[in-house]
Short mmCIF file of C-alpha atoms and ligand atoms in Angstrom, two decimals:
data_model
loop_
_atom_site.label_atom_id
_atom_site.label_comp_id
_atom_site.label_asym_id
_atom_site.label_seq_id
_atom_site.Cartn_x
_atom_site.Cartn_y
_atom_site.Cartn_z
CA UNK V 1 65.95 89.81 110.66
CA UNK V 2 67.54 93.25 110.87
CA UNK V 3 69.97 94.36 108.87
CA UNK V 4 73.66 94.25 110.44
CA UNK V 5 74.66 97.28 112.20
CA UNK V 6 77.83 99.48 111.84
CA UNK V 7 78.62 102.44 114.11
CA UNK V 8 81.40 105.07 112.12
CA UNK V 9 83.59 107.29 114.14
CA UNK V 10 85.20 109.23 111.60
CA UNK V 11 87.20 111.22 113.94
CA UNK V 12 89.61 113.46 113.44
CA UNK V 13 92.09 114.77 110.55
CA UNK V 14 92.06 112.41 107.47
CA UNK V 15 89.72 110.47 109.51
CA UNK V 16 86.27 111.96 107.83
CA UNK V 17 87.46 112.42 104.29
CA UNK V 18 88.86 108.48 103.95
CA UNK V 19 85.74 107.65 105.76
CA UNK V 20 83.48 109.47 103.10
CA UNK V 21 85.18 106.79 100.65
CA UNK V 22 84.30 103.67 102.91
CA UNK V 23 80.32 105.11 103.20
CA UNK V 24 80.32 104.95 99.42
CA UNK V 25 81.47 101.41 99.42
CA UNK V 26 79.12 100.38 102.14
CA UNK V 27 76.25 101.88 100.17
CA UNK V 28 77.43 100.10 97.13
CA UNK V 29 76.94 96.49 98.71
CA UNK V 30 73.09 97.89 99.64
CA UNK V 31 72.53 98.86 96.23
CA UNK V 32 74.43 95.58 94.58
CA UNK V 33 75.38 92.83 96.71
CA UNK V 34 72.04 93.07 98.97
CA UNK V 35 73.86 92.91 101.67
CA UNK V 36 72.70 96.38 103.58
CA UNK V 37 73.95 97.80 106.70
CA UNK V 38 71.98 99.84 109.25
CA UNK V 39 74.79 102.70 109.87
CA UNK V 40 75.18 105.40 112.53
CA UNK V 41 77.47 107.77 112.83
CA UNK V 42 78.83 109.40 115.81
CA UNK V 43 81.72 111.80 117.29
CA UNK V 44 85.25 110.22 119.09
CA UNK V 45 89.01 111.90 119.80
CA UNK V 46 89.15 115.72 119.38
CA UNK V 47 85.67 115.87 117.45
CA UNK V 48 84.28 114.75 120.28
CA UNK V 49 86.30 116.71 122.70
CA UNK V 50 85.50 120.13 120.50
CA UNK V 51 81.59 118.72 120.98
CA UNK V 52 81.27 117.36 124.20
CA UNK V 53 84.57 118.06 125.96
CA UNK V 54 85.28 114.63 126.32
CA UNK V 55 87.05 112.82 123.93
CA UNK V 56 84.32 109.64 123.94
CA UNK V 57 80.64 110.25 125.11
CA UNK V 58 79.14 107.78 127.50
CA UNK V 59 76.21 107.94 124.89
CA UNK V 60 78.79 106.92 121.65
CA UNK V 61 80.59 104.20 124.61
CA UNK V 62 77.08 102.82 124.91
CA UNK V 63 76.42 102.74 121.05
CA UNK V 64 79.66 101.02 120.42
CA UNK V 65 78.79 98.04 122.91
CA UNK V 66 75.60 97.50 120.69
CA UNK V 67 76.34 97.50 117.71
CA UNK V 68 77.69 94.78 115.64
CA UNK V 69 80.45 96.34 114.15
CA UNK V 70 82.66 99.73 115.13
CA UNK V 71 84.40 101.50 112.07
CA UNK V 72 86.72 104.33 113.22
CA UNK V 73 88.74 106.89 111.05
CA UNK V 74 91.53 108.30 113.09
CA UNK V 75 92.19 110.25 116.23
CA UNK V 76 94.76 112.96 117.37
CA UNK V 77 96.16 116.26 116.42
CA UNK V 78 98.10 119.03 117.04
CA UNK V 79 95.00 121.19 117.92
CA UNK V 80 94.94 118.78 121.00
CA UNK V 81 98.45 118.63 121.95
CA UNK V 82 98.13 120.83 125.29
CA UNK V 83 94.80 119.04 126.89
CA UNK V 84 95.38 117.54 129.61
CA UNK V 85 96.22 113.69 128.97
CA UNK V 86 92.72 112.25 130.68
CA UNK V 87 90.71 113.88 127.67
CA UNK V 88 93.43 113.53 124.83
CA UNK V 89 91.83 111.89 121.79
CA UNK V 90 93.43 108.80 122.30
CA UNK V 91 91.74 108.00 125.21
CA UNK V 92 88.96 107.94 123.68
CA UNK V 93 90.17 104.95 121.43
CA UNK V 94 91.74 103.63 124.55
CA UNK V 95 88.34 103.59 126.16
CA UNK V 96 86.86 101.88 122.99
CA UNK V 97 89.25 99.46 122.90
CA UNK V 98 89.50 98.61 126.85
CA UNK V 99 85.87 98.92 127.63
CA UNK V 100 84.73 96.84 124.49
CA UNK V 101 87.67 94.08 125.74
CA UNK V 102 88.96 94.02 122.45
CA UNK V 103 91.86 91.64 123.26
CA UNK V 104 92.96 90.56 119.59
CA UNK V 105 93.85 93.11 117.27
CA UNK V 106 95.06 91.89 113.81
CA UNK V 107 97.53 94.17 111.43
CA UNK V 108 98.47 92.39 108.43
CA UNK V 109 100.93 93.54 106.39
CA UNK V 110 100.31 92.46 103.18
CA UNK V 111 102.71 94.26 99.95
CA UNK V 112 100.78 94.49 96.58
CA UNK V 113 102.68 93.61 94.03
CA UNK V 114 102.02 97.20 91.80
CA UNK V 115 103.46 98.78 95.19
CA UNK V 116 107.00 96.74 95.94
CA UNK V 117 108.62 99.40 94.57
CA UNK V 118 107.41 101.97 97.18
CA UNK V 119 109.00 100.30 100.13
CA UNK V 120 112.14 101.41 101.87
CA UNK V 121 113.24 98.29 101.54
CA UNK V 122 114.70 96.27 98.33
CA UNK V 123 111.79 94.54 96.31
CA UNK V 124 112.65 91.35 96.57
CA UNK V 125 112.98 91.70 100.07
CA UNK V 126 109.17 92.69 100.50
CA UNK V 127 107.70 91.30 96.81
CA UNK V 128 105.09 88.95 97.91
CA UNK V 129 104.95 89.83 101.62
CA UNK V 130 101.73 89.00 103.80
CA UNK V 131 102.34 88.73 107.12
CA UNK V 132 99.87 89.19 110.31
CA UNK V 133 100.87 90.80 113.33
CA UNK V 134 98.61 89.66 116.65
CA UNK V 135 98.72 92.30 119.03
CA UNK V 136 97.38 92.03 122.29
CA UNK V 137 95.35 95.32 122.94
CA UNK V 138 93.62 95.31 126.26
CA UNK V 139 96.70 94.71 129.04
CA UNK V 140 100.42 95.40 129.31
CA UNK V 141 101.95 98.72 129.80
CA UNK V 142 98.94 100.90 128.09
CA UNK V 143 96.68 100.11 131.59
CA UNK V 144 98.74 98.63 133.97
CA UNK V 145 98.67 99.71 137.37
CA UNK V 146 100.32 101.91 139.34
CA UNK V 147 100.75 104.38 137.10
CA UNK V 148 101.26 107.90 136.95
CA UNK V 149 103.79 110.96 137.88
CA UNK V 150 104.86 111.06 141.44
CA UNK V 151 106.76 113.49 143.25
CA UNK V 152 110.05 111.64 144.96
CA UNK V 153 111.91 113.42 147.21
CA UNK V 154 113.14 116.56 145.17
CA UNK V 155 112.11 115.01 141.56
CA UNK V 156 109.29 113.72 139.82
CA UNK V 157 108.66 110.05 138.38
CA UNK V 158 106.97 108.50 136.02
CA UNK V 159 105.56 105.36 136.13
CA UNK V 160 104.10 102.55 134.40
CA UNK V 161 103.48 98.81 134.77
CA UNK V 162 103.69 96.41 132.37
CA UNK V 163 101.26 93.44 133.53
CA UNK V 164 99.95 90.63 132.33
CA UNK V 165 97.63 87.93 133.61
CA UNK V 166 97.94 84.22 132.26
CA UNK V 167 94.47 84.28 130.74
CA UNK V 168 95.48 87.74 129.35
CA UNK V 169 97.95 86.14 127.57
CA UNK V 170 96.53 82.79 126.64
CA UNK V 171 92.99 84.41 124.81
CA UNK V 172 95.64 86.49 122.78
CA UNK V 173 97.90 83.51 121.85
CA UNK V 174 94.83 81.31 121.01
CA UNK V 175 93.82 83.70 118.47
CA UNK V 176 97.10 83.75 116.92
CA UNK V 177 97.16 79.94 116.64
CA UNK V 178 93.55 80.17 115.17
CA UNK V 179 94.63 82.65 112.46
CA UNK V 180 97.89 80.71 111.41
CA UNK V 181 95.62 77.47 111.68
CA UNK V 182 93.79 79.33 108.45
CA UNK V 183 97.06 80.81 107.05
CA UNK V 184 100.54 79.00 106.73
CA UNK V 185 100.69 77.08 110.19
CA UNK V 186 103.34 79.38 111.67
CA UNK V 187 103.33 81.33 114.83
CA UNK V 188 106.36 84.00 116.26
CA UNK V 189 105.80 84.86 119.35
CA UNK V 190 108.15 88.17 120.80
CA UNK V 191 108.60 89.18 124.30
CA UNK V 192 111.72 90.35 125.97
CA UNK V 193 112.13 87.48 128.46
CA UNK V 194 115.45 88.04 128.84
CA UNK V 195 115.00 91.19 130.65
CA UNK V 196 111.31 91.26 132.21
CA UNK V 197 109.28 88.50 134.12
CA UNK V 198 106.07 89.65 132.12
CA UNK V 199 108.47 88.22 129.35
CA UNK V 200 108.70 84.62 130.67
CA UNK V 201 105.14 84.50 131.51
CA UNK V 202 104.09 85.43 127.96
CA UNK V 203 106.37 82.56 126.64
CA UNK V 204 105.55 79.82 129.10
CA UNK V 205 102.12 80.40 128.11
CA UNK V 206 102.13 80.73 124.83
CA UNK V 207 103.79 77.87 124.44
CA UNK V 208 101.50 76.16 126.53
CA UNK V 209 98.45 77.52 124.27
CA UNK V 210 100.75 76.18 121.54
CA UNK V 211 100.40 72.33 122.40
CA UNK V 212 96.62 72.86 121.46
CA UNK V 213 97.93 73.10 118.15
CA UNK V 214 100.49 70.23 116.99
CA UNK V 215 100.59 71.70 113.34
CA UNK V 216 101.31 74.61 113.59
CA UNK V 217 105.35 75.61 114.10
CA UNK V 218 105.92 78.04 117.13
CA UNK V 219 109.04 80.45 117.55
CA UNK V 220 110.02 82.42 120.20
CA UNK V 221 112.23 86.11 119.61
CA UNK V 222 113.26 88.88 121.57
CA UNK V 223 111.25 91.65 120.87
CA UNK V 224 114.31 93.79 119.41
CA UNK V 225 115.91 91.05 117.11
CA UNK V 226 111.85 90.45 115.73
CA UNK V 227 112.25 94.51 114.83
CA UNK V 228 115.56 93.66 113.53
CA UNK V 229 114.16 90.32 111.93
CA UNK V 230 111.11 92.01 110.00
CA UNK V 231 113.37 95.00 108.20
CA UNK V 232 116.42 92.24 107.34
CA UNK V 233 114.14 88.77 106.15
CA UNK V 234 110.41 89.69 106.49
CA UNK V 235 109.00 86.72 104.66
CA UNK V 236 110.47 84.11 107.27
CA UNK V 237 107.26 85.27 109.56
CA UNK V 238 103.52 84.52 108.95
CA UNK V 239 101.95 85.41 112.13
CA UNK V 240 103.53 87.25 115.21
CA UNK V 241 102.10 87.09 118.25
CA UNK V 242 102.96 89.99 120.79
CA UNK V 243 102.20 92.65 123.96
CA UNK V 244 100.42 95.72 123.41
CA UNK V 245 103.65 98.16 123.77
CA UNK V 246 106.24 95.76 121.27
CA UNK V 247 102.84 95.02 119.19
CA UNK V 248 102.61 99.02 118.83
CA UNK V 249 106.23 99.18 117.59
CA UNK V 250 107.15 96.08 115.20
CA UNK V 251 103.60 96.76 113.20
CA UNK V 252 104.42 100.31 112.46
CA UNK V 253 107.48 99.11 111.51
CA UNK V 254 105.70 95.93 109.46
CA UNK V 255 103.73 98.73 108.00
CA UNK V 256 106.21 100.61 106.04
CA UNK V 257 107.73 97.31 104.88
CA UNK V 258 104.73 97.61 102.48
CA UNK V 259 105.40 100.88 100.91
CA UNK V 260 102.80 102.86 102.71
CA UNK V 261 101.51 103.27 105.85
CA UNK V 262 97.99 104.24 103.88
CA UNK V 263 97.45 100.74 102.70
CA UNK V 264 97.09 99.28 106.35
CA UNK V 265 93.84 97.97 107.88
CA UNK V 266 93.32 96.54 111.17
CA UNK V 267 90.72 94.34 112.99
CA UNK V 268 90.40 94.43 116.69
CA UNK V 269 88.34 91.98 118.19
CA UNK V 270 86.65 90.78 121.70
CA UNK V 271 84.72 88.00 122.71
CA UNK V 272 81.31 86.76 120.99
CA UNK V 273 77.88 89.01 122.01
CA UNK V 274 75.00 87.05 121.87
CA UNK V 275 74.45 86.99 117.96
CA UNK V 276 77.63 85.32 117.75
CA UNK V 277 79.56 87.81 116.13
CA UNK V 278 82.44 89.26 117.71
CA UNK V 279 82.92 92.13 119.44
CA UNK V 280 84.83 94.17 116.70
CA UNK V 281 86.49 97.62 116.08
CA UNK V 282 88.03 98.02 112.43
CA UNK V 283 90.10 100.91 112.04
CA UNK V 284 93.03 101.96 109.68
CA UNK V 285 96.36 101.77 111.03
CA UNK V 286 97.12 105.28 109.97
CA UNK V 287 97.30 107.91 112.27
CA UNK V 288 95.19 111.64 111.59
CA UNK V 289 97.99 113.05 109.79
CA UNK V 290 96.95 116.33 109.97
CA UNK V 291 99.45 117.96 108.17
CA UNK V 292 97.31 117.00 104.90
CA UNK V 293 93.82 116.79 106.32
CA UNK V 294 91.02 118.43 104.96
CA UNK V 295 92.80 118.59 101.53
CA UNK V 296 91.03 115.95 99.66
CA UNK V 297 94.44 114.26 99.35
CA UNK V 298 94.69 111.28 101.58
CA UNK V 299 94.69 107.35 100.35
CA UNK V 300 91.29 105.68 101.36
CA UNK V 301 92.54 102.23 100.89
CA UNK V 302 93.43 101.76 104.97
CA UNK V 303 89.94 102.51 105.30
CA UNK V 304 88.40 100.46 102.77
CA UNK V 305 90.28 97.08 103.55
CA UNK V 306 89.75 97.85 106.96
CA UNK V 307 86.04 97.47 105.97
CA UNK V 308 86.88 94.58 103.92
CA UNK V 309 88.26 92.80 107.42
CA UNK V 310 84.72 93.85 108.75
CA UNK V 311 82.99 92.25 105.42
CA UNK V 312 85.54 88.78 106.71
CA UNK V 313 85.27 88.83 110.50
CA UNK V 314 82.40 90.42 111.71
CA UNK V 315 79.74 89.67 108.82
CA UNK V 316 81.12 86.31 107.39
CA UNK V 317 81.14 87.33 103.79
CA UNK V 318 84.77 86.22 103.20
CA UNK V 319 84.12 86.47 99.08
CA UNK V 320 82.85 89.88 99.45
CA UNK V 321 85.66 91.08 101.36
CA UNK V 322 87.87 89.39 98.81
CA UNK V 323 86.18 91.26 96.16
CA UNK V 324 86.43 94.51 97.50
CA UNK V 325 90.52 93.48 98.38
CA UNK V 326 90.24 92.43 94.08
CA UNK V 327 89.09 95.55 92.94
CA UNK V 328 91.41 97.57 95.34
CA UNK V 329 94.43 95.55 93.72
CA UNK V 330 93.19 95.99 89.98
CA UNK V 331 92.79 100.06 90.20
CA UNK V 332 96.38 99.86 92.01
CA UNK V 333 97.87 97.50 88.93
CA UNK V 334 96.22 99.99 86.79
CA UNK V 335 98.75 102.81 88.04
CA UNK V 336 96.13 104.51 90.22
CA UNK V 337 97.97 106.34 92.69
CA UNK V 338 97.20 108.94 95.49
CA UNK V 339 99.97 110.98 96.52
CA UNK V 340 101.58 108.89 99.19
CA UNK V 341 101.93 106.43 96.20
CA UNK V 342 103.69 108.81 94.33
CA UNK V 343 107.30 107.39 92.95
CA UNK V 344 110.63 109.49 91.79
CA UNK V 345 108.89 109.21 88.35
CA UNK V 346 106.01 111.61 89.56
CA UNK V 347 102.54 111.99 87.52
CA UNK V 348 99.51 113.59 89.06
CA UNK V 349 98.24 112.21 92.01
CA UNK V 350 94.73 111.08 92.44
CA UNK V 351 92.74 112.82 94.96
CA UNK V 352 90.70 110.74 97.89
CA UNK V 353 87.25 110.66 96.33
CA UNK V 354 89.22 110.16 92.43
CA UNK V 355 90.63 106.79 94.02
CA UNK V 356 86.74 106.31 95.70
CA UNK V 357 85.73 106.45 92.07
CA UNK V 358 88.50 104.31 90.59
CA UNK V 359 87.60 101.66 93.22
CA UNK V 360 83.90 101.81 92.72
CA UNK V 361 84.49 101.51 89.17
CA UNK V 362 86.41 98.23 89.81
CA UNK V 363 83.44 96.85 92.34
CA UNK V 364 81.05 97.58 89.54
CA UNK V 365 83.50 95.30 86.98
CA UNK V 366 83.57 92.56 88.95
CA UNK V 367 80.17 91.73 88.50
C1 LIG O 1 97.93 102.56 117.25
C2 LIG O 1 98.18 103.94 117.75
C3 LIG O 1 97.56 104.08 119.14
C4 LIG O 1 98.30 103.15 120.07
C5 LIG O 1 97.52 105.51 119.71
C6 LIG O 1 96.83 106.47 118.76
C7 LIG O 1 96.88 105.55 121.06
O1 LIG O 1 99.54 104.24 117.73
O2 LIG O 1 96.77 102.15 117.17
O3 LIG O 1 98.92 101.89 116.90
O4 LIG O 1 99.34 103.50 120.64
O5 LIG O 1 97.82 102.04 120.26
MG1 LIG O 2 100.73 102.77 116.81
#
């Protein structure tokens, strides 16, 4: 049998240099673990605009469907700001992510213990946290129809349609239950059905999807007290299921209740291909952040455990991906620290390939 494959889209801004980190860890199972991957690497969001004027090649679309695993860095810039919105970068993800049907994308926010201090939030607040937000990724306001800017009369309008079919919403909710089914049996589900019909639908169903699964405990919140839930009592959730727009919002916001928006991975994944894996995109939740790209300063770790993720859903090597999470929690107990982990108390940050090394170091250990 051939070696699993894995397609990288390093993209743009931070996106390469975090990515550089994530090729030595792959290369490290090769060598160690036996456990080699066949990898490509190809262009998406500006990079492939600047290449192909497009911000996704039909070529890199069709490479992404055959693969059996997608690893993207980040898109977007300022560089890009003016294009006109059918070839921004992010439609190129958008494309990825519609195209490949990637209906489940999972965003856990989990804080590490050396890192409660870093969050916004008091530690005892966060201490401990590990929470997974299911966002639906396919439907809702990103690609409903009609959309668009119309002239009216004397003005202009914008439009958008938030839109979701039952089965839409049921493959979404049934991988929530699934996850919670492995975690602590608890499922939040947030919509706004107060104010939109989309709203009712999503709970009616969910709720329906939710007899399938007696254990586990479902709750229902508006979408703005959930924002207002995760910054006041964060720990009372263990998985939240939710749209694409309100999933887009409340895991930023999940995000930062961990200290750092550069510890985040994320999964997004589709329906079984033949092989039996899952369609699946792994990216970090991080954006490009260009205003320290190409500096050799940016945090890796996104990156990495969004690799680890891969290692868990798409390759079934749970322990592996637990050793890679091990080793990335040891060099952070150690005091390793790149300079978005930086406290009041200062020090010298490490750069991105210094915390590469640190984490290698760790991999090689824990043999
Ligand atoms: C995300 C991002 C994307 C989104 C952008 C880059 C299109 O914010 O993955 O959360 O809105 O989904
Ligand atoms: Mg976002």
């Amino acid at each position: 049998m051939s070696n699993p494959s894995i397609l990288i889209l390093p993209g743009d801004g931070i996106g390469p240099e975090v990515m550089d980190q994530v090729v030595r860890v792959i290369d490290w199972y090769g060598a160690k673990r036996d456990l080699a991957f066949e990898v490509s690497t190809d262009l998406v969001g500006g990079a492939a605009y600047d290449a192909h004027g497009v911000p996704l090649h039909d070529d890199t679309m069709a490479k992404a469907q055959e693969v059996d695993a997608v690893l993207l860095g980040a898109v977007g810039g300022p560089k890009y700001d003016d294009l006109d919105f059918s070839v921004k970068p992010e439609r190129g993800l958008l494309r990825l992510r519609k195209e490949m049907d990637l209906y489940s994308n999972l965003r856990p926010a989990q804080c590490f213990d050396a890192l409660a201090d870093f969050s916004s939030l008091k530690k005892d607040v966060v201490a401990g946290l590990d929470i997974m937000i299911v966002r639906e990724l396919t439907s809702g306001v990103y690609f409903g129809e009609p959309r668009g800017i119309i002239e009216e009369g004397n003005e202009r309008v914008g439009i958008n349609t938030q839109r979701y079919t039952e089965s839409e919403i049921e493959r979404a909710a049934r991988s929530a239950f699934e996850l919670a089914m492995r975690r602590n049996k608890k499922v939040c589900s947030m919509e706004k059905a107060n104010v939109m019909e989309s709203g009712i639908l999503w709970r009616e169903v969910v709720t329906k999807v939710g007899e399938d699964y007696p254990e586990v405990e479902l709750s229902h919140m508006y979408a703005d007290n959930g924002a207002m839930q995760l910054v006041r009592a964060p720990k009372q959730f263990d998985v939240i299921v939710t749209d694409n727009l309100f999933g887009d919002i409340l895991s930023d916001c999940a995000a930062m209740l961990t200290g750092s928006l550069g510890m985040l991975p994320s999964a997004s994944l589709g329906a079984p291909m033949a092989n039996g894996r899952p369609k699946a995109m792994y990216e970090p939740v991080h954006g490009s952040a260009p205003d320290i790209a190409g500096q050799g300063k940016a945090n890796p770790i996104a990156c990495m455990l969004s690799f680890a993720m891969a290692l868990r859903y798409s390759f079934d090597q749970g322990e592996e991906a637990a050793r890679l999470e091990g080793a990335i929690e040891k060099v952070l107990a150690d005091g390793a620290r790149t300079g978005d982990l930086m406290g009041p108390e200062g020090g010298t940050p490490l750069s991105t390939a210094e915390m590469g090394d640190a984490i290698l170091a760790a991999l090689d250990a824990s043999l």
